[in-house]
XYZ file of C-alpha atoms in Angstrom:
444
model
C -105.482 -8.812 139.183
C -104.114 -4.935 139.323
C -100.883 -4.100 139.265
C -100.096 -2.859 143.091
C -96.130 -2.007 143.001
C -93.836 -0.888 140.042
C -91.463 -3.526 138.362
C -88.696 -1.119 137.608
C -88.357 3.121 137.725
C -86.682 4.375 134.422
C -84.760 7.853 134.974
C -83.772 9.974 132.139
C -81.490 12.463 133.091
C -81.998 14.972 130.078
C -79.171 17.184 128.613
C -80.460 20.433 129.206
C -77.120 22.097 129.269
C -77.149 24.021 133.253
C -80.579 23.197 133.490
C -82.969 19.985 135.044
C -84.980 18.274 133.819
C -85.665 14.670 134.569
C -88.703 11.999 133.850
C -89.511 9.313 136.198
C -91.037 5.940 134.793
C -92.756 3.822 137.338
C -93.489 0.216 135.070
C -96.055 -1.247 136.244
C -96.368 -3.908 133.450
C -95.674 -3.731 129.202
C -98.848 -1.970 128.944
C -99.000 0.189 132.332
C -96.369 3.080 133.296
C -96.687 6.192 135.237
C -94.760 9.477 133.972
C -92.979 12.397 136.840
C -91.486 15.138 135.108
C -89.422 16.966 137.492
C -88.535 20.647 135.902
C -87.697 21.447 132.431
C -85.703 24.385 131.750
C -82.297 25.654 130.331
C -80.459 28.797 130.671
C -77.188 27.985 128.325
C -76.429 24.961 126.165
C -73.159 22.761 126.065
C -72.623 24.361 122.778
C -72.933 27.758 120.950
C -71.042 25.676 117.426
C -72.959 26.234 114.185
C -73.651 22.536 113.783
C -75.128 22.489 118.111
C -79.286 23.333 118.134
C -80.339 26.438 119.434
C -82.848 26.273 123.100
C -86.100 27.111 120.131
C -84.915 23.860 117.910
C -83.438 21.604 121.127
C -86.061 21.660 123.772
C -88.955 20.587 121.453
C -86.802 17.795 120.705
C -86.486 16.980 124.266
C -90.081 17.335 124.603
C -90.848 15.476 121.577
C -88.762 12.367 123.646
C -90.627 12.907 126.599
C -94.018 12.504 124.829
C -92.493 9.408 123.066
C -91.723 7.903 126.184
C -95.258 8.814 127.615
C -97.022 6.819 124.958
C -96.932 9.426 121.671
C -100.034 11.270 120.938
C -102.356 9.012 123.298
C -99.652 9.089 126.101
C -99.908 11.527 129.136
C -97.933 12.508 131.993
C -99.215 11.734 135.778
C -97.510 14.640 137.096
C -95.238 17.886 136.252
C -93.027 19.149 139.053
C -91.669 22.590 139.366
C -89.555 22.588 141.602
C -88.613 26.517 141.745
C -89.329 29.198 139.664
C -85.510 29.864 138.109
C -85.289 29.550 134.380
C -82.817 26.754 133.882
C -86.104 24.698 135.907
C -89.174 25.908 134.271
C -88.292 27.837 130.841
C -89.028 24.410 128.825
C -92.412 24.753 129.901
C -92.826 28.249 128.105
C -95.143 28.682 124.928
C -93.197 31.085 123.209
C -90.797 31.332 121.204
C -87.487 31.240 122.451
C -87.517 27.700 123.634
C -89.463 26.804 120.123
C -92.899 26.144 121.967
C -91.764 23.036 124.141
C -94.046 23.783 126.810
C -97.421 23.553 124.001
C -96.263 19.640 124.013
C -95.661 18.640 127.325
C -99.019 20.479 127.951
C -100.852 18.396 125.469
C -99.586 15.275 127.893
C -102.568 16.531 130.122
C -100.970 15.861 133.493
C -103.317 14.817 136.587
C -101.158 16.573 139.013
C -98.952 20.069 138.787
C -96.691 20.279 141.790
C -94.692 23.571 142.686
C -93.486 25.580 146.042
C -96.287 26.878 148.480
C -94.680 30.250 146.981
C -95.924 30.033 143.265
C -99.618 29.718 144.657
C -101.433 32.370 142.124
C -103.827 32.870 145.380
C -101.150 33.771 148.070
C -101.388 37.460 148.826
C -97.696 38.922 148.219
C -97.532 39.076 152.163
C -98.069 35.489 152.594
C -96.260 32.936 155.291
C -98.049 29.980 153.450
C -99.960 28.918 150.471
C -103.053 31.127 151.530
C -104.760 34.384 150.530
C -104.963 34.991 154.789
C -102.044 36.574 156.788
C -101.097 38.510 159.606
C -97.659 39.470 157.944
C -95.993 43.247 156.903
C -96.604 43.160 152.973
C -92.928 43.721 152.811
C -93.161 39.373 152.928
C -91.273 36.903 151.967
C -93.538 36.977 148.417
C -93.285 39.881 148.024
C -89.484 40.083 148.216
C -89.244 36.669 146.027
C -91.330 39.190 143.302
C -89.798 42.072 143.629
C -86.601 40.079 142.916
C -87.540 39.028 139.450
C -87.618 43.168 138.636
C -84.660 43.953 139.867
C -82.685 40.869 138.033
C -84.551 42.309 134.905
C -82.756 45.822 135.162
C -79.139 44.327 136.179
C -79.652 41.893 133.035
C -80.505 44.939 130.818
C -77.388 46.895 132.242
C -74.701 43.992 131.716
C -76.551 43.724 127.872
C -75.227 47.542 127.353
C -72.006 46.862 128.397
C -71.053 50.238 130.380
C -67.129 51.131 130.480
C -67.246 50.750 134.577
C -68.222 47.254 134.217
C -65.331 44.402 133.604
C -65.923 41.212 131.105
C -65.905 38.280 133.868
C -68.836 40.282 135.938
C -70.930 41.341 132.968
C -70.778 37.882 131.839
C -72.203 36.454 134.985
C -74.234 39.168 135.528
C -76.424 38.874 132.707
C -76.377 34.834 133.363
C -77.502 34.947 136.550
C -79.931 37.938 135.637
C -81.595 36.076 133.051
C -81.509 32.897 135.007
C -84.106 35.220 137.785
C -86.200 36.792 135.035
C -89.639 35.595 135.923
C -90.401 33.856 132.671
C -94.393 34.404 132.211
C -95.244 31.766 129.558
C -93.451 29.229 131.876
C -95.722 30.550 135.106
C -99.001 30.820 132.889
C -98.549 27.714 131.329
C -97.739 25.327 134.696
C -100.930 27.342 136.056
C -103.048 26.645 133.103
C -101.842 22.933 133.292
C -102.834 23.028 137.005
C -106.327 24.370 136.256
C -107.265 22.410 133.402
C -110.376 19.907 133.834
C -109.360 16.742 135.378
C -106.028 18.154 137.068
C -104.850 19.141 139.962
C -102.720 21.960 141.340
C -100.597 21.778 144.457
C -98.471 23.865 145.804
C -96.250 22.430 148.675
C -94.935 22.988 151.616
C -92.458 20.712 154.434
C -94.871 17.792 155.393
C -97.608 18.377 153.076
C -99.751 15.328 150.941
C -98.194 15.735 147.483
C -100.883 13.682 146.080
C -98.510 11.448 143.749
C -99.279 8.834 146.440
C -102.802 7.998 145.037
C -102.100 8.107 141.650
C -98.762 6.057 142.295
C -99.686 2.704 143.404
C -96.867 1.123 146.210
C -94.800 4.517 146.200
C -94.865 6.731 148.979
C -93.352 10.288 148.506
C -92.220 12.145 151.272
C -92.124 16.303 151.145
C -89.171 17.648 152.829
C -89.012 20.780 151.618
C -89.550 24.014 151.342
C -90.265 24.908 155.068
C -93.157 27.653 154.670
C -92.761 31.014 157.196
C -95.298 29.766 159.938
C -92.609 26.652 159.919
C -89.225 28.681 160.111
C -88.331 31.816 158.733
C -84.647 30.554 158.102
C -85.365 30.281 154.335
C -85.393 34.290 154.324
C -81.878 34.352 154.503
C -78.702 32.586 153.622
C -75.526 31.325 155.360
C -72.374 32.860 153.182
C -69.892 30.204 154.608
C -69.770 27.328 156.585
C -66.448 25.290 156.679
C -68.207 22.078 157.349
C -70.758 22.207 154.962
C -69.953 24.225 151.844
C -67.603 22.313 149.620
C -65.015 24.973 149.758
C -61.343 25.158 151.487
C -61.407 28.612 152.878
C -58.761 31.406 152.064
C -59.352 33.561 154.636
C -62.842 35.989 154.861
C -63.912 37.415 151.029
C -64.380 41.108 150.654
C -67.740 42.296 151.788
C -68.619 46.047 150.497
C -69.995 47.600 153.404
C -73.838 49.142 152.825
C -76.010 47.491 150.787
C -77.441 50.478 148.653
C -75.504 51.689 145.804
C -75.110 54.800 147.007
C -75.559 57.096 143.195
C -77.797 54.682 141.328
C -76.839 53.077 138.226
C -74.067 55.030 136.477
C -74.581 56.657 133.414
C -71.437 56.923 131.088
C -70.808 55.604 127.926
C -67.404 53.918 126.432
C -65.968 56.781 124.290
C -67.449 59.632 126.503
C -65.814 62.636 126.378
C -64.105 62.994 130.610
C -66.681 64.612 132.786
C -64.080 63.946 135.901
C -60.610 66.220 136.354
C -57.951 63.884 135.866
C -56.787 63.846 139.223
C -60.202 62.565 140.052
C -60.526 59.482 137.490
C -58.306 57.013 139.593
C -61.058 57.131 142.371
C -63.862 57.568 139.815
C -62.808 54.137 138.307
C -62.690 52.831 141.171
C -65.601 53.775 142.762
C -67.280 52.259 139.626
C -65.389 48.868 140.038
C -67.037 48.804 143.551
C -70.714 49.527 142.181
C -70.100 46.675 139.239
C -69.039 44.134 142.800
C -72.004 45.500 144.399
C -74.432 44.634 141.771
C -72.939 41.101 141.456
C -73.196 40.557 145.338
C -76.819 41.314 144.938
C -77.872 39.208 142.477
C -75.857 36.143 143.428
C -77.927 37.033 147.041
C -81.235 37.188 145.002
C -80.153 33.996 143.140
C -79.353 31.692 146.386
C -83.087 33.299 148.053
C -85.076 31.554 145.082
C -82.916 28.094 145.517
C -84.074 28.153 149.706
C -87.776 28.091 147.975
C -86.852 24.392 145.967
C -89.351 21.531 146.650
C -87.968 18.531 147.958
C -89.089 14.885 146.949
C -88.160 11.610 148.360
C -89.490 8.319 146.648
C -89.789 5.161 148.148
C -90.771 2.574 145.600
C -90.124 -1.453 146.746
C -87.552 -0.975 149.438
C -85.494 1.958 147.140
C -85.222 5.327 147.832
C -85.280 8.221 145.395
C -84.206 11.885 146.369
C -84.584 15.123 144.525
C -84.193 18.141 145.605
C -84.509 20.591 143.119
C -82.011 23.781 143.741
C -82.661 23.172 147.651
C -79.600 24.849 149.644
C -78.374 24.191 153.334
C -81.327 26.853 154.718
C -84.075 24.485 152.956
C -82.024 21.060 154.298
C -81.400 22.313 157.678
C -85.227 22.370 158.491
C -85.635 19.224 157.157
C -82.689 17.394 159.110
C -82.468 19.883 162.221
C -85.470 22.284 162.809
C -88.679 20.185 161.807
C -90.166 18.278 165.039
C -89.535 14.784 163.031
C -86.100 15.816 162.175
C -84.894 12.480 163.520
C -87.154 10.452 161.573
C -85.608 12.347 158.474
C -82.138 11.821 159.078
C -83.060 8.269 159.494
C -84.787 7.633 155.556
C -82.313 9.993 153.908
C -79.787 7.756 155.308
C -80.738 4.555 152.982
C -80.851 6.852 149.924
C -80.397 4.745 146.955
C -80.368 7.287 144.075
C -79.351 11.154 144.686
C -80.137 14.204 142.382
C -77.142 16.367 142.982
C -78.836 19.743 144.299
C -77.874 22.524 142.372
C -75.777 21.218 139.475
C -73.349 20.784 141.927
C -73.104 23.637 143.990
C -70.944 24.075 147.384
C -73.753 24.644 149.657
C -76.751 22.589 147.719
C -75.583 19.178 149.682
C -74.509 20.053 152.847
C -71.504 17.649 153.729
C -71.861 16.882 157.470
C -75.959 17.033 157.187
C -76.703 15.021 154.164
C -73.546 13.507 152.157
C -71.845 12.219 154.838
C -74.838 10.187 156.167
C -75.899 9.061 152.901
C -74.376 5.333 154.124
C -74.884 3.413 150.755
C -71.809 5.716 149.222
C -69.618 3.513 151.656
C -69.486 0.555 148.961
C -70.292 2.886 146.095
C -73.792 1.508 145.981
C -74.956 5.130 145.987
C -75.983 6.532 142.273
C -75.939 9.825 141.541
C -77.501 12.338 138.962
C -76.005 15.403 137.643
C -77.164 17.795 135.601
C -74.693 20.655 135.173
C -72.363 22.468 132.445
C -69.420 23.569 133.634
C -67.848 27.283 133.963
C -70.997 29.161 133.937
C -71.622 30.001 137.512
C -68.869 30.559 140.226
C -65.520 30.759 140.111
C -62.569 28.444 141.060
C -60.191 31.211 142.540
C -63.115 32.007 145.224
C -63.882 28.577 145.672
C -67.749 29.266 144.380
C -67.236 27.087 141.395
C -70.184 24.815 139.774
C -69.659 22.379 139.909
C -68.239 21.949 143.086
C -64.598 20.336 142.509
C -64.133 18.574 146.105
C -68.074 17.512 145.579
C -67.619 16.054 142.097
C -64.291 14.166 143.346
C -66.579 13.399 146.271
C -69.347 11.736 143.616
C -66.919 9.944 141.319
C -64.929 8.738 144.150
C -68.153 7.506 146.470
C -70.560 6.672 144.464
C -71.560 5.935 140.654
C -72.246 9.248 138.811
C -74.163 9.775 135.803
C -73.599 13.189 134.661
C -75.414 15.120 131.706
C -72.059 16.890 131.073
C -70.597 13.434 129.669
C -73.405 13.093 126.853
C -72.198 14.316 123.749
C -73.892 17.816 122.122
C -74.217 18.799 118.201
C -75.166 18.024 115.276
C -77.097 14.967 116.538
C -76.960 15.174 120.312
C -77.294 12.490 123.268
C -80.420 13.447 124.582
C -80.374 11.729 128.124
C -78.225 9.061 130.576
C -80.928 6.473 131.649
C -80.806 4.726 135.039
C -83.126 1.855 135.262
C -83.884 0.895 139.340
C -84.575 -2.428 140.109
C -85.705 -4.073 143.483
């Protein structure tokens, strides 16, 4: 008699450094498991020591476990989920070099299904509202914009590399992080596609509400798709909320500086450290600053361009005998407040996240990735620390502490270790012989 509901669900949380990338195990039975892989990317590891890997030696090794958990060289994955198109979620999957070919073996593992945002869809025309080539809307779209981003994070990353006088050490440095974290990397893109359109497989590319098709090839699961909202469901994904005292993670200092206009008003400037003065010297005070302004500007933009790609995150809730699993990618409060205010069966969402048994911190642990009053605070298991939680972060590369913008989140990560049991990626040890993942087996 077949197998109709999973035994146990194995989670391995891999060390990825700030990065995702986690592989769900339904057990059916000693001889019958199904494989999720939700993202698989890495913009920095723990360690830059002599003795640490490099992203080209470490993420085929991570790959290498993956495919050893699948089964080896007969083993495949049921499904690969993307949940956004930022690097630290989808560079793993490249074919090139610089993360050693990783992607080549988890495409070998011929998954059934490929699951990203209704805003990857290689048909949607770049003025799209949905996954569809049709639309009524200005081609200066949402898709469009989400494009257009990836070229402008391109140039700002190539400006922090040259390191221009004008520009101080703490913004170049997150600069070219959070540049490179929006470069749109191609082998990743080609590669999910290919895996997508390959015979036997299946591409989807989801939207709030939608069929994610893991339901058929999951026997007693149901998953639940909660995000992203598309356009003809809300537009409030096209922009973000800056602060919000009940649900950012942040105690508020009084309003942060906001640099009037949005254009830099001369372009990028041009001068190089050890230029002979162009300026009078009674000119060079408000020359410097004037530069100082145009670095803050820059930064502003691209943490702006940064945050629009997280409102784009697919959101996935498992239900597997009487649990509940929840991951939501990058997902910020714009994505979430659809879900549990907006949508017409907003109630009914409030009401399942409510029971959730194990929670993928959004966001590595960002301030506005799990909205306190709309999500953590009715997450009701956390009361009697039944709650577990997942974390995959590295501290000190995104935010800052003395702007409250810090990831991750201090008052959120008391909030975890004090509420529920966490399991974070940033405890594993990384070297010479690294701790490749924290595994959480679920149990009925």
């Amino acid at each position: 008699m077949a197998t109709t509901q999973p035994t146990e669900v194995q989670i391995r949380s891999y060390q990825v450094g700030f990065g995702d990338c986690f592989l769900l195990s339904f057990i059916y039975s000693a001889r019958m498991a199904r494989h999720i892989l939700i993202d698989f990317g890495t913009t920095e590891l723990p360690s830059k020591s002599t003795k640490a890997p490099k992203p080209s030696t470490y993420m085929p090794m991570v790959a290498e476990d993956i495919k050893r958990v699948c089964g080896g060289d007969k083993g495949r994955l049921t499904a690969v989920v993307a949940t956004h198109r930022h690097a630290d979620h989808i560079s793993g999957f490249g074919t090139d070099g610089r993360t050693g070919e990783s992607g080549t073996i988890i495409k070998a593992l011929r998954p059934k299904l490929v699951l990203q945002p209704w805003t990857e869809d290689p048909d949607a025309a770049t003025d799209a509202r949905k996954a569809t080539r049709l639309s009524n809307r200005s081609k200066k779209g949402f898709v469009a914009s989400l494009a257009a981003m990836h070229d402008v994070a391109g140039q700002v990353a190539a400006l922090a590399a040259k390191n221009p006088p004008w520009m101080s050490a703490a913004i170049r440095k997150e600069l070219s992080f959070i540049g490179q974290d929006n470069i749109a990397n191609r082998s990743a893109i080609d590669n999910l596609i290919a895996m997508g359109e390959a015979t036997g497989a299946t591409a989807r590319y989801l939207r709030y509400g939608m069929k994610s098709g893991l339901d058929t090839l999951l026997p007693g699961v149901k998953v639940h798709v909660l995000g992203p909202p598309d356009l003809t469901q809300t537009s409030g994904i096209t922009k973000q909320v800056s602060e919000n005292e009940n649900e950012f993670w942040q105690l508020l200092a009084g309003s942060r500086l906001r640099v009037a206009g949005g254009a830099l008003s001369s372009g990028f400037a041009t001068r190089k450290r050890g230029d002979a003065p162009t300026v009078p010297i009674e000119g060079r005070w408000f020359r410097d600053r004037l530069e100082r302004m145009r670095a803050q500007q820059l930064l502003e933009i691209v943490r702006s361009l940064d945050q629009q790609m997280n409102n784009t995150s697919v959101i996935l809730l498992f239900e597997v005998f009487g649990k509940k699993l929840l991951f939501p990618g990058d997902a910020q409060i714009e994505n979430w407040s659809y879900a549990l205010q907006e949508a017409p069966d907003a109630e009914r969402v409030r009401d399942l996240l409510a029971d959730v048994d194990v929670y993928k911190v959004g966001h590595h642990g960002s301030r506005n990735a799990t909205p306190r009053k709309l999500l953590w605070e009715k997450f009701r298991k956390r009361k009697g620390r039944q709650l577990q939680t997942l974390l995959s972060t590295l501290p000190g590369k995104h935010g800052h502490a003395s702007s409250n913008t810090e990831v991750p989140r201090r008052t959120l990560l008391q909030a975890l270790e004090d509420e529920s049991h966490l399991l974070s990626t940033d405890d594993l040890s990384f070297g010479a012989q690294p701790e490749l993942c924290n595994l959480l087996v679920v149990t009925p």
